XYZ file of C-alpha atoms in Angstrom:
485
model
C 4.659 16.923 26.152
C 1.327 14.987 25.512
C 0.877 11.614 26.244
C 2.707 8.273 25.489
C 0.419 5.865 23.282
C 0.898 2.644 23.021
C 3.137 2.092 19.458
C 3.116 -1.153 17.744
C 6.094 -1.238 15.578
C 6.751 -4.234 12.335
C 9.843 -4.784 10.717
C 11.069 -8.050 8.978
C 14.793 -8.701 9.239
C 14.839 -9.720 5.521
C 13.644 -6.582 3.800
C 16.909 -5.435 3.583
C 18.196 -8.039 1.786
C 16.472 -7.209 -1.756
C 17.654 -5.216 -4.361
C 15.615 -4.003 -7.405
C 18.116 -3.538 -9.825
C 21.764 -2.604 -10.552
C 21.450 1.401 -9.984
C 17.660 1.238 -9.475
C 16.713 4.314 -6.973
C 14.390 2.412 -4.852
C 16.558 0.007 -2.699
C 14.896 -1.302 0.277
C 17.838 -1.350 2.523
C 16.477 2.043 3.848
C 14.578 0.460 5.454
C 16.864 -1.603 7.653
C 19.061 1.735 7.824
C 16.201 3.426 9.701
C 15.330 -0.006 11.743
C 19.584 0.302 13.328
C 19.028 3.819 13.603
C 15.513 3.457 15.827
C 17.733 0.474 17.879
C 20.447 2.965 18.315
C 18.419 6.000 20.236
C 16.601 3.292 22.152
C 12.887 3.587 21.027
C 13.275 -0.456 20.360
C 12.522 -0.141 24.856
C 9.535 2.183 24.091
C 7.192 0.386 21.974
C 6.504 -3.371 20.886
C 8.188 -4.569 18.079
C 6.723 -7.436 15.920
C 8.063 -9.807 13.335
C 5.032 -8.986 10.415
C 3.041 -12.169 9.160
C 4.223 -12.700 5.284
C 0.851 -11.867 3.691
C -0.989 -14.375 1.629
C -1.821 -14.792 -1.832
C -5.346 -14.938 -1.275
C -5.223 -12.000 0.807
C -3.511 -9.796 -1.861
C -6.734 -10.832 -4.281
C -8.709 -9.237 -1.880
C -7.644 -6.232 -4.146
C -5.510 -7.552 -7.185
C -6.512 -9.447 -9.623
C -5.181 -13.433 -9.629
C -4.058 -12.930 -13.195
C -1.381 -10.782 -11.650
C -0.788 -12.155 -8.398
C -0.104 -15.533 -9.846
C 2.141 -13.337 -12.801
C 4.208 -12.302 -9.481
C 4.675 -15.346 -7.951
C 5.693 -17.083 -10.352
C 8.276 -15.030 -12.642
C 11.828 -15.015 -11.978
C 14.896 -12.815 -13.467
C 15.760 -16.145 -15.129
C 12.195 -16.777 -16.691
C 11.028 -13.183 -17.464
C 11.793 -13.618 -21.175
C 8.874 -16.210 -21.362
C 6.564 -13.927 -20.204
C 6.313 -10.681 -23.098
C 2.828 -10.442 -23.260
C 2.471 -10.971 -18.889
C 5.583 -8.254 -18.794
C 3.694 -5.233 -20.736
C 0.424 -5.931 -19.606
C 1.084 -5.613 -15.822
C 3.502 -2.711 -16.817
C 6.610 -4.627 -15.553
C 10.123 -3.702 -17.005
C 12.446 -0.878 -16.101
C 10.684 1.280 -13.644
C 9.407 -1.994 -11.811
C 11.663 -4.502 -12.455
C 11.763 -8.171 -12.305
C 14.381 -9.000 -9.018
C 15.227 -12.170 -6.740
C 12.757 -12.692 -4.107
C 10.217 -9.922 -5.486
C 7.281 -11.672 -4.285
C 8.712 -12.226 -0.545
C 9.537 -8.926 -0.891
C 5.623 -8.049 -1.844
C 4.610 -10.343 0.944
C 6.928 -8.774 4.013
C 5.411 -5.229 2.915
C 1.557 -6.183 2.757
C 1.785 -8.062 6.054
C 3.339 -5.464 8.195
C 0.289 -3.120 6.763
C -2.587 -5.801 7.371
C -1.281 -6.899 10.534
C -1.132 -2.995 11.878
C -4.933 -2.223 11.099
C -5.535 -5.557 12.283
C -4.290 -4.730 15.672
C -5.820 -1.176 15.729
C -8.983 -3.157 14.698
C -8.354 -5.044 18.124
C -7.496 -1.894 20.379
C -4.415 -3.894 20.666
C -2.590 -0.355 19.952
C -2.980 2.856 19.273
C -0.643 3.503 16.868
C 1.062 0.762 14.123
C 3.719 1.799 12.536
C 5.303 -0.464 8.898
C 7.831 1.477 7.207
C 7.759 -0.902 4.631
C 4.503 -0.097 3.202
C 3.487 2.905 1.760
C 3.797 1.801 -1.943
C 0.885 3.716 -3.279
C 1.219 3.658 -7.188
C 0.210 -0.336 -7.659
C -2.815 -0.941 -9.259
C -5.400 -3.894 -9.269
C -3.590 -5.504 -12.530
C -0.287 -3.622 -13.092
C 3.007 -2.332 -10.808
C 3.717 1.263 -11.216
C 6.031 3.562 -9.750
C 8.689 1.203 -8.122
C 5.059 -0.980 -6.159
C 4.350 -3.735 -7.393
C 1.135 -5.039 -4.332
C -0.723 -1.912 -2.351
C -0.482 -2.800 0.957
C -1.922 0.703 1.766
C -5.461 -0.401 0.027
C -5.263 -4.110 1.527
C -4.009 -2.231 5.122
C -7.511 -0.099 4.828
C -9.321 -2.837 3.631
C -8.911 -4.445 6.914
C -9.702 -1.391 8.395
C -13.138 -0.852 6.791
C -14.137 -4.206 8.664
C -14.239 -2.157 11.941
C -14.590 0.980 11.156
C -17.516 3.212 9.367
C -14.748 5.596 7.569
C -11.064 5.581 6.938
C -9.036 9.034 6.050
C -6.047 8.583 3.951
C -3.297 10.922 3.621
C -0.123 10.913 1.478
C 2.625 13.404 1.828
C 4.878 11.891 -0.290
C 6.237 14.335 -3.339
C 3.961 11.702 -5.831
C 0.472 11.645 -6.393
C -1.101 8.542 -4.192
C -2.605 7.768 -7.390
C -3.278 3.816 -7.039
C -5.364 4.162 -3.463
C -7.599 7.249 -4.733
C -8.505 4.727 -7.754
C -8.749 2.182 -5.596
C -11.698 4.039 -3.815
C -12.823 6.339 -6.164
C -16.272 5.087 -6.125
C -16.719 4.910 -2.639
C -17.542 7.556 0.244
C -16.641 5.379 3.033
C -12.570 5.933 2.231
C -11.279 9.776 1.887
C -8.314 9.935 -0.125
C -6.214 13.252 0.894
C -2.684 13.880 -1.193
C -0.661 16.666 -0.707
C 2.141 16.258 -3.675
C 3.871 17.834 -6.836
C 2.121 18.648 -9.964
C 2.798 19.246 -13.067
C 3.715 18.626 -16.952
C 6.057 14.949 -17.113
C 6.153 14.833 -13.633
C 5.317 11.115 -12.361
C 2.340 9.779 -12.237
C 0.735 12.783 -13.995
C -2.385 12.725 -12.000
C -3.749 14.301 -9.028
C -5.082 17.559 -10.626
C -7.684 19.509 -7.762
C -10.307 18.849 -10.170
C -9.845 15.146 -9.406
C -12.562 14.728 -6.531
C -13.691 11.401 -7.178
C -17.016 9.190 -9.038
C -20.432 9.015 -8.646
C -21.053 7.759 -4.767
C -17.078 8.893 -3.719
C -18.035 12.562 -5.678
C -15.837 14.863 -3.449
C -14.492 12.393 -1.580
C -11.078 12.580 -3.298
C -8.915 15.508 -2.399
C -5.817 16.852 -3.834
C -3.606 19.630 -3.348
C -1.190 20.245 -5.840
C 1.664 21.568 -5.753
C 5.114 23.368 -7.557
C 8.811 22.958 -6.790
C 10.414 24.508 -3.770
C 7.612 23.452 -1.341
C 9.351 25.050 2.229
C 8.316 24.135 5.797
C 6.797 27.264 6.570
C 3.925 26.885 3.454
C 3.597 23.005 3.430
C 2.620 22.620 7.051
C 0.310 25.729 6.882
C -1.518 24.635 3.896
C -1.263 20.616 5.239
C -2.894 21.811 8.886
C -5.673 24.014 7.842
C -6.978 21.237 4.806
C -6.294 18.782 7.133
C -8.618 20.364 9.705
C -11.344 20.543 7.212
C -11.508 17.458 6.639
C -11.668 16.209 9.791
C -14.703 18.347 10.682
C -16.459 17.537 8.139
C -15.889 14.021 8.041
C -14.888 12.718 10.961
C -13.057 9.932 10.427
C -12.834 6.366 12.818
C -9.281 5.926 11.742
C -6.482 7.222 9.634
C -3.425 5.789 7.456
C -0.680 8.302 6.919
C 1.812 7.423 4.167
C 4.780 9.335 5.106
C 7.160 9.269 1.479
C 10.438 11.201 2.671
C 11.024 12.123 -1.105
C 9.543 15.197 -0.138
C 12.518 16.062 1.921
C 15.050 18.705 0.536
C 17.961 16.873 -1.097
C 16.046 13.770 -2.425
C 17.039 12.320 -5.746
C 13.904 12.420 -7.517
C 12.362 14.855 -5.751
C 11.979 19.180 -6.304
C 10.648 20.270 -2.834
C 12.758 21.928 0.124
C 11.093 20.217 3.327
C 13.070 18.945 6.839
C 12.579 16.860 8.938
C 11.081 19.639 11.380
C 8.722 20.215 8.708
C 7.856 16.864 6.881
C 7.444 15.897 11.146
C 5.132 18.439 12.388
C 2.397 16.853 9.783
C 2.592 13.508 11.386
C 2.468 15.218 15.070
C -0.622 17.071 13.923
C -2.090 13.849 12.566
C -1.409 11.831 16.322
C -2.756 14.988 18.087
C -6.441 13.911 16.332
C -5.918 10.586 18.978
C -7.688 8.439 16.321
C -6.171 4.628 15.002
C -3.436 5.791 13.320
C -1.803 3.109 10.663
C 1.628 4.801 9.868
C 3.502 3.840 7.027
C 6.711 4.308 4.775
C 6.666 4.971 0.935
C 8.913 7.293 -1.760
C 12.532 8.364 -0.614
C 15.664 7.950 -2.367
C 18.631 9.708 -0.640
C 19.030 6.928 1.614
C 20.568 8.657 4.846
C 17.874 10.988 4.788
C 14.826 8.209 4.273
C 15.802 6.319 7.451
C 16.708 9.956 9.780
C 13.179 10.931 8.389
C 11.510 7.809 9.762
C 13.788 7.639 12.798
C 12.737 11.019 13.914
C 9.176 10.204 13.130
C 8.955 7.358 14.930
C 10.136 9.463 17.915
C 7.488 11.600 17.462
C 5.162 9.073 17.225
C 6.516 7.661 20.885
C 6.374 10.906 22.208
C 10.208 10.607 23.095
C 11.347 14.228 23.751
C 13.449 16.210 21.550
C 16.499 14.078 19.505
C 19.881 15.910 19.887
C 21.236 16.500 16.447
C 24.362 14.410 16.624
C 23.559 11.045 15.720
C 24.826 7.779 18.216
C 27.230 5.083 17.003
C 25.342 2.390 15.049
C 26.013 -0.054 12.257
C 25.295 2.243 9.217
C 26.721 5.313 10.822
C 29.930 5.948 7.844
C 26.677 6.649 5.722
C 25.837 9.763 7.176
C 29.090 11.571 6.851
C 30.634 14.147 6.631
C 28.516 15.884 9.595
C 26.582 12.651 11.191
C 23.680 15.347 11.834
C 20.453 14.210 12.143
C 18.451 17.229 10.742
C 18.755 18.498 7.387
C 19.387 22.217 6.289
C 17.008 23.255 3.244
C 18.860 23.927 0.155
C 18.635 27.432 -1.747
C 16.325 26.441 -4.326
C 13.333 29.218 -5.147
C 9.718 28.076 -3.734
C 7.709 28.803 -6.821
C 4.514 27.972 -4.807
C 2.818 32.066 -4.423
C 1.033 32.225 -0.700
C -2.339 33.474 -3.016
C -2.326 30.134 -5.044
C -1.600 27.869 -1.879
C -5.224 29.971 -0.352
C -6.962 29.814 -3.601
C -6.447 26.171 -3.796
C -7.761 25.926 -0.412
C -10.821 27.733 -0.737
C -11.863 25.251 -3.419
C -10.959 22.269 -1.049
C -13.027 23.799 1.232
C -16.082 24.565 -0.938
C -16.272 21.094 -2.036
C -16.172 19.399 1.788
C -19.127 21.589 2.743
C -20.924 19.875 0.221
C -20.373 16.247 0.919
C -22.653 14.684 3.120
C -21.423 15.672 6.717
C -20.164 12.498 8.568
C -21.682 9.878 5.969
C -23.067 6.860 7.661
C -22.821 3.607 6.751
C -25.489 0.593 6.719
C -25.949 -2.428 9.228
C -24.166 -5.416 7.763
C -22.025 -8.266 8.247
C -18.706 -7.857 9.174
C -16.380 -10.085 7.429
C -13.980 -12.625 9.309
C -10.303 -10.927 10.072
C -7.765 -12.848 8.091
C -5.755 -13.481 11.044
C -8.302 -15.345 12.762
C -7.635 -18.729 13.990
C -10.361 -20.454 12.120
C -10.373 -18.977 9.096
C -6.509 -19.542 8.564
C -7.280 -23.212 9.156
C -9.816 -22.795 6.463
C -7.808 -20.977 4.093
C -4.375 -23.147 4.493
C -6.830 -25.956 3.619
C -7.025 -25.061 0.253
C -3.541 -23.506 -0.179
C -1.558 -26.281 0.684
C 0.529 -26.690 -2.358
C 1.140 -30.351 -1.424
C -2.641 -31.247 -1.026
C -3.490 -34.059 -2.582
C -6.886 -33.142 -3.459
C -7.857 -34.516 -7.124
C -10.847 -32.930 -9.186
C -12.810 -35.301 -10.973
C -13.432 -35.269 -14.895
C -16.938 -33.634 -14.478
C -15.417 -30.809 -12.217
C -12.637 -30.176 -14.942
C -15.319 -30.182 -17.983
C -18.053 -28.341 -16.408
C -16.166 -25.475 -14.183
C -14.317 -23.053 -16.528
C -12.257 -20.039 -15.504
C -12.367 -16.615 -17.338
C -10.415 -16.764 -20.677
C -8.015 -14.266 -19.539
C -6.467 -16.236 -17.116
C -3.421 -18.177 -17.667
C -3.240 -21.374 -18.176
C -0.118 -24.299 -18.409
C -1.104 -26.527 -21.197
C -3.360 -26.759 -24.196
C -6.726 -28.262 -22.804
C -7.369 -25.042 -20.841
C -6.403 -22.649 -23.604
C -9.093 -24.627 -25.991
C -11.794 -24.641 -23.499
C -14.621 -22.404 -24.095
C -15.894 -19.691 -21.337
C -18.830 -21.815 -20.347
C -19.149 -20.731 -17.105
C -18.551 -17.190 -15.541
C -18.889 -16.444 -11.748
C -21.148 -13.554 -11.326
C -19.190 -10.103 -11.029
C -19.170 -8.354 -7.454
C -21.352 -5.314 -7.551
C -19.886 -1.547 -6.918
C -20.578 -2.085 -3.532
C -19.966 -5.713 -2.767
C -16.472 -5.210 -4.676
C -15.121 -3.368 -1.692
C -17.048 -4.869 1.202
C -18.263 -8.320 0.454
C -15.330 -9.930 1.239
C -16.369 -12.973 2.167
C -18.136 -13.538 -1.443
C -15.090 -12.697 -2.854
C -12.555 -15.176 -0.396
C -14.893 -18.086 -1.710
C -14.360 -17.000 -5.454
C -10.371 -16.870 -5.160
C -10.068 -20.106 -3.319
C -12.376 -22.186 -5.570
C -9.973 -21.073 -8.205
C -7.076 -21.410 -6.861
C -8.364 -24.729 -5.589
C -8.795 -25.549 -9.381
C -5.445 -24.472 -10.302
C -2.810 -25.646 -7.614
C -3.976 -29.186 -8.077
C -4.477 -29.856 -11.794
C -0.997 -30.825 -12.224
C -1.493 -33.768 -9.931
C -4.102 -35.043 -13.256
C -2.435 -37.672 -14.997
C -1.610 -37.314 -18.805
C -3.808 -39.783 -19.929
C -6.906 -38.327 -18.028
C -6.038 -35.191 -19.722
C -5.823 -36.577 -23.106
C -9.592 -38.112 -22.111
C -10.823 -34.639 -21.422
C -10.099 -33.985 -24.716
C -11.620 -36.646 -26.138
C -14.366 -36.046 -23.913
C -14.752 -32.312 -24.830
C -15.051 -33.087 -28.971
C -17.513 -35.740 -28.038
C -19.554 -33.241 -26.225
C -19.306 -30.510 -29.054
């Protein structure tokens, strides 16, 4: 047995309580299945458990755009037919619906994930563990894939304050496609995905050729993969790329997305893994003893989503070996007819030939001896964690939605927003683009994040309080505005 770590462990007693959609395969009550099942073996008494901190808006435009954010916060099942244009442009509809408490929802994920790296930031723990997180598809401007915020990119984005270089890895079936473009320009984040390819198969990407832009050239790996992915190949393949890239380049910490719609049996996904198998990648991942920011992602056979992350999390704990029968608990009628823990693989054909699995590797490998070995990054200025004391004075400052802060008529005629924003009345929509903040550079879009905190609250310092402008000192900002032209 190696040794205990200390295991930080989030979970929100709400996330249970939302449901995407009549039907939808993606129903967060997994997650509170695998919470009762953790309670019930008693690894509750062998790690710290924490309430997460509901992430912020301002914190989720660390990586999204406002446009969107403020799209999410403010659309409702009731209101979504006023918002056409909103709902195709941030790809919002069937796949990602529109449900009750969405953006709670959003905010209950991101936390758990920022306030995990925050605490490995702080040596508070060793390992933090926020089942659920892991929604990788989200982009900057659009949901995708059943995620709607990425509170994998805002979870390493926290990260990168402390530490030189962060390794991702994703063994869920999908392509992690939205944190590989998320740092696709950018050698101080490895993106490492392990997952299904192939023609109509979501999201399409994720080819090996896909190794990343200009300064993150090579720093993007992928292994694809066919149907019928067994135990035996997946963690000899996942150990020996995984090892590569460790040597080569050395990591401070790692996030580990662990989707369990990789397991045999899932609805929506074609490969033939246990829980044996799926866990011996995250053992090999806490036998590196670096920061480890563990999180949830795909599955969609509920039972075996939350015995997937119970077991993990008692491999995380170091607790010894789980008998198979599981103990009484709240959700236990789900697991019938055999209330087993483990899962048998099914009989389905593993189409995946040993010689492509060592091909694909070779070219892996190739391509990490070429990137710079252990890159090393710059002196500068570490930016303020969001949790500290201070700077969540600051920031609730200007967030306050019942502030009674009031812009004068020079501030509202002289300071204009970006056209594409959206705006509540007809005096914005006519105002010209006078004024445009300057656009972060490649570099400074990733790791200037104080510039970038200062942006997002002026305007959202703009927005939240024009309503409190009376209607006649709007009409004489019209006026004033046709004078001016």
């Amino acid at each position: 047995m190696s040794q205990r770590k200390k295991v930080h462990y989030f979970y929100h007693r709400d996330v249970g309580n939302y449901e995407y959609a009549f039907g939808h395969p993606m129903k967060p009550l997994r997650i509170r299945m695998a919470n009762e099942l953790i309670k019930s073996y008693g690894f509750d008494q062998k790690m710290e458990i924490y309430t997460p901190k509901k992430c912020s808006q301002l914190e989720m435009t660390k990586f999204h755009s406002d446009e969107y954010i403020n799209f999410l916060k403010s659309v409702t099942p009731q209101t979504q037919n006023l918002y056409p244009i909103q709902m195709t442009r941030f790809n919002v509809g069937d796949d990602s619906p529109i449900f009750n408490g969405l953006f709670d929802f959003c905010r209950i994920s991101a936390g758990g994930s920022i306030d995990g790296a925050e605490r490995l930031n702080k040596k508070k723990t060793e390992i933090a563990i926020n089942w659920a997180g892991g929604l990788h598809h989200a982009k900057s401007s659009e949901a995708s894939g059943f995620c709607y915020v990425n509170d994998i990119v805002l979870g390493i984005l926290e990260l990168l304050k402390y530490h030189p270089r962060v390794l991702y890895i994703d063994i869920d079936i999908h392509h992690g496609d939205g944190v590989e473009e998320a740092f696709l320009l950018t050698d101080r984040v490895m993106t490492c995905s392990f997952h299904k390819y192939g023609y109509g198969y979501f999201p399409g990407t994720g080819n090996i050729k896909d190794i990343g832009l200009e300064k993150g050239k090579k720093y993007s790996v992928n292994f694809p993969m066919d149907d019928g992915m067994d135990d035996e190949s997946y963690v000899e393949i996942f150990k020996k790329t995984i090892n590569a890239v460790m040597k080569y380049y050395q990591p401070s910490a790692i996030v580990l997305q662990c989707g369990a719609d990789s397991l045999a049996g899932d609805r929506l996904g074609c490969f033939n893994l246990t829980l044996r198998g799926h866990g011996k990648c995250v053992s090999y991942i806490r036998s590196f003893n670096k920061p480890l920011l563990v999180l949830g992602g795909g599955g969609y056979t509920m039972k075996n989503v939350s015995r997937c992350w119970a077991y993990e999390t008692s491999l995380l704990i170091d607790e010894e070996e789980l008998p198979n029968q599981l103990p009484l608990h709240y959700y236990y009628d789900y697991y019938c007819p055999d209330y087993h823990l483990h899962l048998e693989p099914s009989s389905m054909a593993n189409k995946n030939e040993l010689k492509d699995l060592d091909k694909q590797y070779q070219e892996i490998y190739e391509n990490l001896r070429d990137i710079i070995f252990v890159p090393s990054v710059g002196n500068r200025t570490r930016p303020q964690d969001f949790y500290d004391k201070e700077y969540k004075v600051q920031t609730d400052q200007y967030l306050n939605e019942k502030s009674d802060f009031r812009f004068t008529e020079k501030d509202l005629n002289t300071q204009i927003d970006p056209i594409n924003e959206f705006y509540q009345s007809s005096i914005y929509k006519s105002r010209k683009k006078l004024w445009t903040p300057k656009k972060p550079t490649e570099k400074s879009q990733f790791f200037d994040l104080q510039s970038i905190d200062r942006f997002n609250i002026f305007k959202k310092h703009l927005f939240d309080n024009y309503n409190s402008i009376s209607g006649q000192e709007k009409e004489h900002g019209k006026i004033f505005k046709k004078k001016r032209k």
